[in-house]
PDB file of C-alpha atoms in Angstrom:
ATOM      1  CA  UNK A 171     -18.385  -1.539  19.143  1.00  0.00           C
ATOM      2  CA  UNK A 172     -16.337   1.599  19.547  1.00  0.00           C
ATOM      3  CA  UNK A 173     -13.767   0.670  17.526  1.00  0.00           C
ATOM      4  CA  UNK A 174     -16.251  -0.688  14.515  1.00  0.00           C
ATOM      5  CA  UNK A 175     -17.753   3.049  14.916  1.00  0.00           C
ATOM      6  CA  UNK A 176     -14.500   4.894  14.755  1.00  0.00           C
ATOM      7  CA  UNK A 177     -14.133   2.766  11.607  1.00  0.00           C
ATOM      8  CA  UNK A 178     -17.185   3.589  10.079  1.00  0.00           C
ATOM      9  CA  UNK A 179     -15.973   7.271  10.860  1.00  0.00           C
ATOM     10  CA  UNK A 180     -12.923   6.819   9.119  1.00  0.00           C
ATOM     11  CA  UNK A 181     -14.201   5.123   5.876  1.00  0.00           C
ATOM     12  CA  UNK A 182     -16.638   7.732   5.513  1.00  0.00           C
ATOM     13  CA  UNK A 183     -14.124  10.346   5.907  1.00  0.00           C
ATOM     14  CA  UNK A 184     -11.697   8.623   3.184  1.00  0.00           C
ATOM     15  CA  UNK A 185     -14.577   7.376   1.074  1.00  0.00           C
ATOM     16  CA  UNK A 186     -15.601  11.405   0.804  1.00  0.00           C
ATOM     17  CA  UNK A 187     -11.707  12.451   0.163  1.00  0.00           C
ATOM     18  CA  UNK A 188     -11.172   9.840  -2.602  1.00  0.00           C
ATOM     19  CA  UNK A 189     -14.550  10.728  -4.354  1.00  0.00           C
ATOM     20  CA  UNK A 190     -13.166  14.728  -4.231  1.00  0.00           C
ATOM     21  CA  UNK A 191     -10.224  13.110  -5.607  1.00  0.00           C
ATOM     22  CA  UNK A 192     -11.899  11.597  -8.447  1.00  0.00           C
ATOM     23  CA  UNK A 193     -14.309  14.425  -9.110  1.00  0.00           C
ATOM     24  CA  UNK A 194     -11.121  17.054  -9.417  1.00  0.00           C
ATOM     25  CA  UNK A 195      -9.827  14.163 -11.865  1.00  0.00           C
ATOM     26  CA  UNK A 196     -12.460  14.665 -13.984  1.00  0.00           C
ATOM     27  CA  UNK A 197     -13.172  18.558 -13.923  1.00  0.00           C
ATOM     28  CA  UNK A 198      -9.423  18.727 -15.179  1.00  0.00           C
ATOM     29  CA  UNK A 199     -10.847  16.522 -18.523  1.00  0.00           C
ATOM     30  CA  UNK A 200     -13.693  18.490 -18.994  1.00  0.00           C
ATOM     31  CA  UNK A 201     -11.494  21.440 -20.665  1.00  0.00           C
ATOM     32  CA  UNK A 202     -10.485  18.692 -23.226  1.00  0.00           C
ATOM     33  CA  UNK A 203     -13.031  16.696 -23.708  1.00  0.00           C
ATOM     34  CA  UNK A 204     -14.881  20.245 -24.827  1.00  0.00           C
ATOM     35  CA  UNK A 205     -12.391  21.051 -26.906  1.00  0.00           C
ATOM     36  CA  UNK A 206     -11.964  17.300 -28.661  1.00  0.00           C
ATOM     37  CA  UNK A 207     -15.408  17.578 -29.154  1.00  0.00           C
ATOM     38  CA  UNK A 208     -15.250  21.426 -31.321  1.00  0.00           C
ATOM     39  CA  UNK A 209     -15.140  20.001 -35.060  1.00  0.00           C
ATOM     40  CA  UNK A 210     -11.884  20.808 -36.669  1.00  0.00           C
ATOM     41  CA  UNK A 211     -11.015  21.600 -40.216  1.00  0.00           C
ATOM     42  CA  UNK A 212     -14.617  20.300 -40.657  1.00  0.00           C
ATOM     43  CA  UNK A 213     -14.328  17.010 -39.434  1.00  0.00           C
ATOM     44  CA  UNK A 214     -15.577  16.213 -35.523  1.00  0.00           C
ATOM     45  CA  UNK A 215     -12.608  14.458 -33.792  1.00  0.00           C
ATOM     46  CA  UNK A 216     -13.620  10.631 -33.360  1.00  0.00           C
ATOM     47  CA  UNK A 217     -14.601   9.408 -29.525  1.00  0.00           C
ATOM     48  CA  UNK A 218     -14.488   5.417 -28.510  1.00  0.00           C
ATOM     49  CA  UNK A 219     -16.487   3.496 -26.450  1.00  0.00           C
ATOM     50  CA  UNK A 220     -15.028   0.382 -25.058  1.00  0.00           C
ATOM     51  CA  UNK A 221     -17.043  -2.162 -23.518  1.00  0.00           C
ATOM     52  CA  UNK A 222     -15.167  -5.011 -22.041  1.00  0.00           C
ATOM     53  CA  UNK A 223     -17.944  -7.506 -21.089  1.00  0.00           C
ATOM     54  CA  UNK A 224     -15.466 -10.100 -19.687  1.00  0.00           C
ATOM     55  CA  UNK A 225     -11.910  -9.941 -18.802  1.00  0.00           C
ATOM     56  CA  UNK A 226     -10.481 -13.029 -17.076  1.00  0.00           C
ATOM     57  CA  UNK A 227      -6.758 -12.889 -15.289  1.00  0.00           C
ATOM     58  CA  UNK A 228      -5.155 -15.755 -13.682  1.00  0.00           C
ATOM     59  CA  UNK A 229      -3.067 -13.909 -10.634  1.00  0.00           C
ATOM     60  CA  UNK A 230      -0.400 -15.623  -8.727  1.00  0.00           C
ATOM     61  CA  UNK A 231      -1.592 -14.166  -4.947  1.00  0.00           C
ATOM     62  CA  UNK A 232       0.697 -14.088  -1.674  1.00  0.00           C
ATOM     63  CA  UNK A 233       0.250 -12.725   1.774  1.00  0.00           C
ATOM     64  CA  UNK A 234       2.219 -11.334   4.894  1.00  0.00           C
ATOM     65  CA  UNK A 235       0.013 -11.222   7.948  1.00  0.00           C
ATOM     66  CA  UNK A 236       1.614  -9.404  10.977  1.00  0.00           C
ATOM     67  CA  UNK A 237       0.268  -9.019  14.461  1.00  0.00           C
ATOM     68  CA  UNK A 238       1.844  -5.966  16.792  1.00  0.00           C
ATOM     69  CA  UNK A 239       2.227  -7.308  20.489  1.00  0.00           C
ATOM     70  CA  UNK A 240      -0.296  -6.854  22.899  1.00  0.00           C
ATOM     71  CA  UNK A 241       0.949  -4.460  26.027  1.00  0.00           C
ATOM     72  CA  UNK A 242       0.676  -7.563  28.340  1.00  0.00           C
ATOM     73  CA  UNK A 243       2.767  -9.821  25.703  1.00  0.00           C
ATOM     74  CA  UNK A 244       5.177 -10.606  27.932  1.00  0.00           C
ATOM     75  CA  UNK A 245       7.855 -11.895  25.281  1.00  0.00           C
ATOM     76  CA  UNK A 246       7.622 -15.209  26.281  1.00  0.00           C
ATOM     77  CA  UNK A 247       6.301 -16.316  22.675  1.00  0.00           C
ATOM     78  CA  UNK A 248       2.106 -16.366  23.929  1.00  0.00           C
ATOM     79  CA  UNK A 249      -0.671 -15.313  22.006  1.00  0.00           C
ATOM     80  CA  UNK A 250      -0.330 -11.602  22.742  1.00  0.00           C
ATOM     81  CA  UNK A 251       3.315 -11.017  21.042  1.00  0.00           C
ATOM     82  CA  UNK A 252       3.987 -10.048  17.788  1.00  0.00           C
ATOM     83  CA  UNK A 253       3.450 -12.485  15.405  1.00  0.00           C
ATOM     84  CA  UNK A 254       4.212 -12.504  11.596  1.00  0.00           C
ATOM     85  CA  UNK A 255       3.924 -14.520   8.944  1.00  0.00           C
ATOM     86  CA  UNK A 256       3.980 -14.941   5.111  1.00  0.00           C
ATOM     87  CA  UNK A 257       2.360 -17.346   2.696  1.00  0.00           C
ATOM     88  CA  UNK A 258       3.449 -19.404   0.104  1.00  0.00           C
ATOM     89  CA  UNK A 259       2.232 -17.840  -3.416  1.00  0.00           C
ATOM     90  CA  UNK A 260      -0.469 -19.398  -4.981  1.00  0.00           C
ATOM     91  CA  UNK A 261      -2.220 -19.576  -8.536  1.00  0.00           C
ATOM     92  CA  UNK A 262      -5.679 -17.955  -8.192  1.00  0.00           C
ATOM     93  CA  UNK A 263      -8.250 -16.532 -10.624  1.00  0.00           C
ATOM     94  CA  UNK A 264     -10.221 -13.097 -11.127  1.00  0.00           C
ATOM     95  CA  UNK A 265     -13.204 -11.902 -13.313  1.00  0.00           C
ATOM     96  CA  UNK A 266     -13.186  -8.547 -14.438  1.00  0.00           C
ATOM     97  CA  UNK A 267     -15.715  -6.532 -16.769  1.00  0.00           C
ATOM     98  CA  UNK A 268     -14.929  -2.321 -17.176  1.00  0.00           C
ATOM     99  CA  UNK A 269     -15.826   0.712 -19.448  1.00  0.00           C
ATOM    100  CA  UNK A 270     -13.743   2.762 -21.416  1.00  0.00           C
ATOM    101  CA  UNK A 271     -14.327   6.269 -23.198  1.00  0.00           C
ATOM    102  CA  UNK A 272     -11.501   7.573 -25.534  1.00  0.00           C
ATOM    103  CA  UNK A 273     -10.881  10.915 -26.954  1.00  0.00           C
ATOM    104  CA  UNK A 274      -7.534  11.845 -28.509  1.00  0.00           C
ATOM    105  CA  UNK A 275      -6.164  13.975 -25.625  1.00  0.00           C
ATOM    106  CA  UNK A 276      -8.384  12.427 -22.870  1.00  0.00           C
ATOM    107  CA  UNK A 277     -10.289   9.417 -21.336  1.00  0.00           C
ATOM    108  CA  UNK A 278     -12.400   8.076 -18.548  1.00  0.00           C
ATOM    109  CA  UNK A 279     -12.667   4.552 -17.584  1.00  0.00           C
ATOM    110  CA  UNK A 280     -14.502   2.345 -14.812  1.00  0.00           C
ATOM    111  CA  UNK A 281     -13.747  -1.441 -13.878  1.00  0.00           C
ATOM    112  CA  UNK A 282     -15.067  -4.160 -11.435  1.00  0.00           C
ATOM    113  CA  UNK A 283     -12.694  -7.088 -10.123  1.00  0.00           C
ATOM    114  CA  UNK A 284     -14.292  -9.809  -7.931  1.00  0.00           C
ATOM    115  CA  UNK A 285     -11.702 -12.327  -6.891  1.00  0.00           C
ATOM    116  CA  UNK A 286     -11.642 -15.318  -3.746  1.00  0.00           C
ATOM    117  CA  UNK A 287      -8.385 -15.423  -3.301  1.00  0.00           C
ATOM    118  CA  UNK A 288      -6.550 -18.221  -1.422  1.00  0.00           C
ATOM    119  CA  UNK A 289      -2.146 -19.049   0.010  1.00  0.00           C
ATOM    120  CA  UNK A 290      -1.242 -21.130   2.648  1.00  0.00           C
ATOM    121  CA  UNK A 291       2.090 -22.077   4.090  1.00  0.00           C
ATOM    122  CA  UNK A 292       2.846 -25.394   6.371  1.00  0.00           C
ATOM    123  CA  UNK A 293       5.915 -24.251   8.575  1.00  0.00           C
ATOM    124  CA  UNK A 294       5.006 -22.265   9.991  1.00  0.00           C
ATOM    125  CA  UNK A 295       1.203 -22.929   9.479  1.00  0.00           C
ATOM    126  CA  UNK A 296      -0.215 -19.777   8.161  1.00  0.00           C
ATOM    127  CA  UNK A 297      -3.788 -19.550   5.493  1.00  0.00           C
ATOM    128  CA  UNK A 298      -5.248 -16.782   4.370  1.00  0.00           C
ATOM    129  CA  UNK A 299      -8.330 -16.349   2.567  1.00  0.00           C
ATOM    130  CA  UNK A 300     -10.062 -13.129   0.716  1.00  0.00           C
ATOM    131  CA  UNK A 301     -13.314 -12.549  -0.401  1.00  0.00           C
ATOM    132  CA  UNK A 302     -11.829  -9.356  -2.805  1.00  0.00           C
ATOM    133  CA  UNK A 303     -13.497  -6.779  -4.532  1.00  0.00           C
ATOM    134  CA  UNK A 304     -12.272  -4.003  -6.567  1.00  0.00           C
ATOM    135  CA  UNK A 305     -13.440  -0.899  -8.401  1.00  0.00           C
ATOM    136  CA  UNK A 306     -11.367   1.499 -10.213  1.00  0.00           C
ATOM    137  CA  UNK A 307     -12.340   4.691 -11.665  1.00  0.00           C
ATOM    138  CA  UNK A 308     -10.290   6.870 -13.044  1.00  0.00           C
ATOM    139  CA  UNK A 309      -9.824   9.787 -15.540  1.00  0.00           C
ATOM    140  CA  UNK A 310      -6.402  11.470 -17.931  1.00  0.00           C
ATOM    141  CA  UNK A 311      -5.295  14.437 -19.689  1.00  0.00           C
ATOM    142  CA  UNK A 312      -2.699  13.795 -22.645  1.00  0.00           C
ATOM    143  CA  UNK A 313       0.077  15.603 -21.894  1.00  0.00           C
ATOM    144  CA  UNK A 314       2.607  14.713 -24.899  1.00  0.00           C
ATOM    145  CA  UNK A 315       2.257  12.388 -27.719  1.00  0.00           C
ATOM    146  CA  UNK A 316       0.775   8.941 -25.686  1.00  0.00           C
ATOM    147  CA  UNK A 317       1.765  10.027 -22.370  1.00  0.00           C
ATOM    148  CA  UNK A 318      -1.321  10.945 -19.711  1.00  0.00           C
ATOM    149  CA  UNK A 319      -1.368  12.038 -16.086  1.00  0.00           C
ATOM    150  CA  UNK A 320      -4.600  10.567 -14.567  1.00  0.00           C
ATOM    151  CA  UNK A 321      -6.470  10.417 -10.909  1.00  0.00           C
ATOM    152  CA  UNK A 322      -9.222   8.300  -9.927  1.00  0.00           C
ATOM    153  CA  UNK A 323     -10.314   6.107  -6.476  1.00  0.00           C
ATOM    154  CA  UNK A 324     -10.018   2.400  -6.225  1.00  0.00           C
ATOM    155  CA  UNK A 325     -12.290   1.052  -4.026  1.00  0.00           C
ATOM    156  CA  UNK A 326     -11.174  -1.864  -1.680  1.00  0.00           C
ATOM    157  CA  UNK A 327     -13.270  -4.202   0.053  1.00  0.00           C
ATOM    158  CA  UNK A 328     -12.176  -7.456   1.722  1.00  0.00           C
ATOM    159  CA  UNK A 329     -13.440 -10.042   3.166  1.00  0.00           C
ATOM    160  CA  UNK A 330     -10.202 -11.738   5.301  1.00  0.00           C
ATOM    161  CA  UNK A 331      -9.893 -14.843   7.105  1.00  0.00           C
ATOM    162  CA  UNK A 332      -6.623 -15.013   8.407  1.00  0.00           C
ATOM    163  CA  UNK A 333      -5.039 -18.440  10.590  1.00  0.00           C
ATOM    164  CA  UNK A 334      -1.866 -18.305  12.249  1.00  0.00           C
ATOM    165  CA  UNK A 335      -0.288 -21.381  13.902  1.00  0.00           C
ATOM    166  CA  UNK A 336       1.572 -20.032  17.627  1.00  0.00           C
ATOM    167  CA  UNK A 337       5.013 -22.505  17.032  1.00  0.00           C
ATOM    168  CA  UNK A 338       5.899 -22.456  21.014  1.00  0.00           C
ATOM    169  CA  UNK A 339       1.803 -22.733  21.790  1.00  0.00           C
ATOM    170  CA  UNK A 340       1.303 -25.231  19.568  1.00  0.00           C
ATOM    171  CA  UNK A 341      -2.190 -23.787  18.992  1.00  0.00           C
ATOM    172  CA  UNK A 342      -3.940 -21.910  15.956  1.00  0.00           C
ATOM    173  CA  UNK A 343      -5.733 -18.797  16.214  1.00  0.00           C
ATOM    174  CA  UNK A 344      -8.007 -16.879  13.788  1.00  0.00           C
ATOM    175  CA  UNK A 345      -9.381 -13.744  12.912  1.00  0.00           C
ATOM    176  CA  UNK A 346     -12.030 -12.496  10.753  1.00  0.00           C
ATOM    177  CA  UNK A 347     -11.995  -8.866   9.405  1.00  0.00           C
ATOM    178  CA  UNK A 348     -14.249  -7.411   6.414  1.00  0.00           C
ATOM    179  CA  UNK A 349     -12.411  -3.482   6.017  1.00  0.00           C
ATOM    180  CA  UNK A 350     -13.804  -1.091   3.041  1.00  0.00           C
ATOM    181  CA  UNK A 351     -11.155   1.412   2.075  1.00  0.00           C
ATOM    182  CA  UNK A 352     -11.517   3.940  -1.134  1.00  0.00           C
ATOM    183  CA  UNK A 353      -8.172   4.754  -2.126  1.00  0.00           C
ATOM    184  CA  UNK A 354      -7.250   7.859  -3.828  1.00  0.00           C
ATOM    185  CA  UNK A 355      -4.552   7.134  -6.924  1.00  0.00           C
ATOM    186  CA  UNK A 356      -2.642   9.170  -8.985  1.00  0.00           C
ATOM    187  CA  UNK A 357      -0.743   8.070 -12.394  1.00  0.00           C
ATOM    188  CA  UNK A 358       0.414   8.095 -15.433  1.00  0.00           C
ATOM    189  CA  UNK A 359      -0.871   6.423 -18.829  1.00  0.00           C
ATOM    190  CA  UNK A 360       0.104   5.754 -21.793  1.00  0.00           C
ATOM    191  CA  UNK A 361      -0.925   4.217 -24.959  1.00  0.00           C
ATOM    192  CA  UNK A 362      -0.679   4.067 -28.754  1.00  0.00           C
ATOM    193  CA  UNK A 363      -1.863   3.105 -31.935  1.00  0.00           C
ATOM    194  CA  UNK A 364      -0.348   0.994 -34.525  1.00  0.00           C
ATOM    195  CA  UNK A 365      -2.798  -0.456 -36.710  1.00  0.00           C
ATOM    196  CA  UNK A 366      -4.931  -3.363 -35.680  1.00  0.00           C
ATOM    197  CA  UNK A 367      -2.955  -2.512 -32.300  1.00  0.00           C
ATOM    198  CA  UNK A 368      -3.424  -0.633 -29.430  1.00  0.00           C
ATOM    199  CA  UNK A 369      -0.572  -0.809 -26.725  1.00  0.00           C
ATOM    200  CA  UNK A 370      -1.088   0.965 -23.515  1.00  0.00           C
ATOM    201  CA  UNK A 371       0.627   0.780 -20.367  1.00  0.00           C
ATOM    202  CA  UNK A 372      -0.238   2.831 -16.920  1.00  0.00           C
ATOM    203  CA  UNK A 373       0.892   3.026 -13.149  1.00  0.00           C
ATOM    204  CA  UNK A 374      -1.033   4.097 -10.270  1.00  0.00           C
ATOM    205  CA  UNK A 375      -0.302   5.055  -6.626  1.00  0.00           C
ATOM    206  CA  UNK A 376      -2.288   5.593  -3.851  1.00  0.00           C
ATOM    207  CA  UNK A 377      -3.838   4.784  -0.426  1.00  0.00           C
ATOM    208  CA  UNK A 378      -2.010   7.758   1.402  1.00  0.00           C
ATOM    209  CA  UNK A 379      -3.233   6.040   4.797  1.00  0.00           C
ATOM    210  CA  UNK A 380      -6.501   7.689   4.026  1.00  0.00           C
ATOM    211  CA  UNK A 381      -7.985   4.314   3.111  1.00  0.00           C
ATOM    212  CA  UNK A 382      -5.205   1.593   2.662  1.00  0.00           C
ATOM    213  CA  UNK A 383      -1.723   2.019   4.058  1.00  0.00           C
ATOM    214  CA  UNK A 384       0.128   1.422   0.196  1.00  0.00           C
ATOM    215  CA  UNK A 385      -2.188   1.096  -3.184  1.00  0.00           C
ATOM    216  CA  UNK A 386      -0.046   0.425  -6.066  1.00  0.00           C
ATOM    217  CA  UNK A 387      -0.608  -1.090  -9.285  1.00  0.00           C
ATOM    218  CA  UNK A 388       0.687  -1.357 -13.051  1.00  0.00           C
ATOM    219  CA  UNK A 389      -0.204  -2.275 -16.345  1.00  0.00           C
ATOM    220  CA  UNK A 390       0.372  -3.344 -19.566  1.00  0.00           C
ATOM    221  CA  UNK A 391      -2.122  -4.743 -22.770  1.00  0.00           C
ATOM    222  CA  UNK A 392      -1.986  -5.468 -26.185  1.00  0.00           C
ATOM    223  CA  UNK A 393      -5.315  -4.955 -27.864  1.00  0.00           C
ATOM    224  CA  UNK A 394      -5.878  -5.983 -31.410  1.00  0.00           C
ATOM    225  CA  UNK A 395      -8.350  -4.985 -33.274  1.00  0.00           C
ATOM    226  CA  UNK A 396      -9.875  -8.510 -35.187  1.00  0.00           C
ATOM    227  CA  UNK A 397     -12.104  -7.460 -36.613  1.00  0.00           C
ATOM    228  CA  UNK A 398     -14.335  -3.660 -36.513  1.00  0.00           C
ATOM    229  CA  UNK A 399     -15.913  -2.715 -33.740  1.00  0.00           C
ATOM    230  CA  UNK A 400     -14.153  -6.318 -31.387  1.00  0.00           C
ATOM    231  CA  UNK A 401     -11.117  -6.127 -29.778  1.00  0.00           C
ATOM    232  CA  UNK A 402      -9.054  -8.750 -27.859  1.00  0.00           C
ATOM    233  CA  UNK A 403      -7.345  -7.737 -24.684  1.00  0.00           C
ATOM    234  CA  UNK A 404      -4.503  -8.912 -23.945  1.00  0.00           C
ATOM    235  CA  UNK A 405      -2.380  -8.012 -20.565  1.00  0.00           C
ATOM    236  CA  UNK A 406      -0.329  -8.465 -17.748  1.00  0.00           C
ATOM    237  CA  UNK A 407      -0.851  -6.524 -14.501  1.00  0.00           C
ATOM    238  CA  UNK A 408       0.501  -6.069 -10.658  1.00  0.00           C
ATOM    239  CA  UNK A 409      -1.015  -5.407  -7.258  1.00  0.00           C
ATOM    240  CA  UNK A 410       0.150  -4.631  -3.810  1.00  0.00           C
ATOM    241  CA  UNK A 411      -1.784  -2.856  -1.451  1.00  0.00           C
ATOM    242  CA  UNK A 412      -1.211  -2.772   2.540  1.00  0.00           C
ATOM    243  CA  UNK A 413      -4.093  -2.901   5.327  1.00  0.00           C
ATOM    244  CA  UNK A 414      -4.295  -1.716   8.596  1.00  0.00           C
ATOM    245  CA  UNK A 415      -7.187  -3.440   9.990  1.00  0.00           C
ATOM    246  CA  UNK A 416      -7.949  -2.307  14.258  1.00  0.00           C
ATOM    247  CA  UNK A 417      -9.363  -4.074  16.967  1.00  0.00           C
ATOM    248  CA  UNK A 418      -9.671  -7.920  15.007  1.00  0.00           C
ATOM    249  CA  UNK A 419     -10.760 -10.465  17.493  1.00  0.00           C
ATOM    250  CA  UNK A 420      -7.920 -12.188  16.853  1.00  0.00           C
ATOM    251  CA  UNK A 421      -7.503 -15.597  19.230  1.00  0.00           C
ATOM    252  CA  UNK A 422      -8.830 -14.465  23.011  1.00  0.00           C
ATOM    253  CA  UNK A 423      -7.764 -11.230  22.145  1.00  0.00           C
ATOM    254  CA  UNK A 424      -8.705  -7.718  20.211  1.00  0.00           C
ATOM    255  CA  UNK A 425      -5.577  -6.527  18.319  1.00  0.00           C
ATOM    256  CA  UNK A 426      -4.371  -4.996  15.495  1.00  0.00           C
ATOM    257  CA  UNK A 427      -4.004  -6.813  11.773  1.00  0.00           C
ATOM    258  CA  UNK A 428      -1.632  -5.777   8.848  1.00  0.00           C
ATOM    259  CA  UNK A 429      -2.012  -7.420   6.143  1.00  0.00           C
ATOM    260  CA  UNK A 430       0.489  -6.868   2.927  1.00  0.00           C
ATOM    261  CA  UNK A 431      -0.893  -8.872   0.069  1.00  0.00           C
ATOM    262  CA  UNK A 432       0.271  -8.749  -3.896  1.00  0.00           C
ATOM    263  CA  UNK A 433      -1.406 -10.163  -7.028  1.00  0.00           C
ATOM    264  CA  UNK A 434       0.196 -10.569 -10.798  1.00  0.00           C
ATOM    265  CA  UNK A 435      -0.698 -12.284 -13.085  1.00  0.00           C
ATOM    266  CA  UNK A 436      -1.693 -12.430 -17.120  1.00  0.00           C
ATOM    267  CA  UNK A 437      -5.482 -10.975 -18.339  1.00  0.00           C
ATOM    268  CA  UNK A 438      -7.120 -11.860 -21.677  1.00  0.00           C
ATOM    269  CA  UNK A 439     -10.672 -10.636 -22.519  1.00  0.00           C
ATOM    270  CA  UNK A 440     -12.534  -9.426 -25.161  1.00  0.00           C
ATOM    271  CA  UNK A 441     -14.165  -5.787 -25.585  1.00  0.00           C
ATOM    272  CA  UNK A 442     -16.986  -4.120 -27.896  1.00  0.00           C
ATOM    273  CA  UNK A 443     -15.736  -0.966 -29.798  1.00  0.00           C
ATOM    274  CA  UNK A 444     -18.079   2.050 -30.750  1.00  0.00           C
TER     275      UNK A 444
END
């Protein structure tokens, strides 16, 4: 129990430092979302609103799960030694819906992913399953031409079941951990128009160790404009973040999990324009 307090401790503490994160994010587009919205020459600078209802990506997930030894491991291959293993990758599939408000030198944007993720590997036997959900907020400042520098949180929450076959022990053990991390990320974006098209393209990094160990992601989409006011999404985009889950009643034992885990895949949706 004193380890699931400590924890609560700590995601407060990192949920607070991400949300400063994304508030100083913000304050830095206020200057220019005042000035995009001055008229000039007589004409008041257009801003969008995106809706994106649905968006629907088909990632290809794999997982490393490792397990520091134990003090009293022994090195004689028992359940308290290090253990590590990695899945095979496996084809998987997200729902996503998001907001998006566009100014010429600025934007803001929010988005939900839910995802149950699955991979599994025979030899050695290793499964892991994730409940996963995401939110990403984030805001930018154009800096030149298409080109933005952005901040925002992700938001992390997992629910893990991890299995891990012992080869000498012949026996399986489990562990069940649900960790909430908000990330703090920092970026760039950028994006540009060519008629019916929009092209954009960002890359975030975060994590810090203040929520997860390594948050990175990228990236790219092709939105065409069908017809006014719709637009279909188009995209491909990558994920890799790194936990650091404590005291896991893993097997007989309480012990530390690290889980590395990646997602990429393709995205297609459609959006609402305003």
């Amino acid at each position: 129990m004193n380890g699931m307090t400590c924890g609560h401790l700590a995601a407060g503490r990192a949920q607070r430092f991400a949300i400063l994160c994304a508030n100083v994010a913000l304050l830095v587009a206020v200057p220019a979302f005042a000035a995009d919205d001055q008229p000039a020459s007589g004409t008041k600078k257009s801003v969008e609103v995106i809706l994106y209802p649905i968006l629907v990506e088909a990632p290809i997930f794999g997982a490393t799960i490792d397990l520091p030894s134990l003090p009293s491991g022994g090195g004689s291959g028992g359940e308290g030694d290090a253990q590590s293993a990695s899945t095979d990758v496996s084809l998987n599939s997200a729902y996503m819906a998001g907001v998006a408000i566009q100014a010429d030198r600025w934007f803001v944007e929010a988005r939900g992913v839910w995802a149950a993720l699955a991979a599994t590997r025979q030899t050695p036997r290793v499964s892991l399953d994730t409940d996963t959900r995401l939110f990403n907020a984030r805001g930018g400042v154009r800096l030149l031409g298409g080109l933005a520098a952005t901040g925002g949180f992700r938001r992390v929450a997992v629910t893990l079941d991890a299995k891990l076959t012992l080869p000498l022990l012949n026996r399986e053990i489990s562990g069940t951990a649900t960790p909430v991390y908000w990330d703090p990320l920092v970026g760039l974006d950028w994006r540009q128009r060519m008629g019916r098209w929009v092209l954009d393209a960002n890359f975030q990094g975060g994590g810090f160790g203040v929520g997860a160990d390594v948050d990175l992601s990228a990236e790219v989409h092709a939105n065409w404009r069908l017809i006014p006011h719709t637009e279909i999404r188009l995209g491909y985009t990558v994920l890799y973040y790194k936990l650091t889950v404590a005291d896991v009643s893993i097997g007989a034992f309480q012990r530390t999990l690290v889980s590395s885990q990646s997602l990429h895949g393709p995205i297609v949706g459609f959006g609402f324009v305003f």
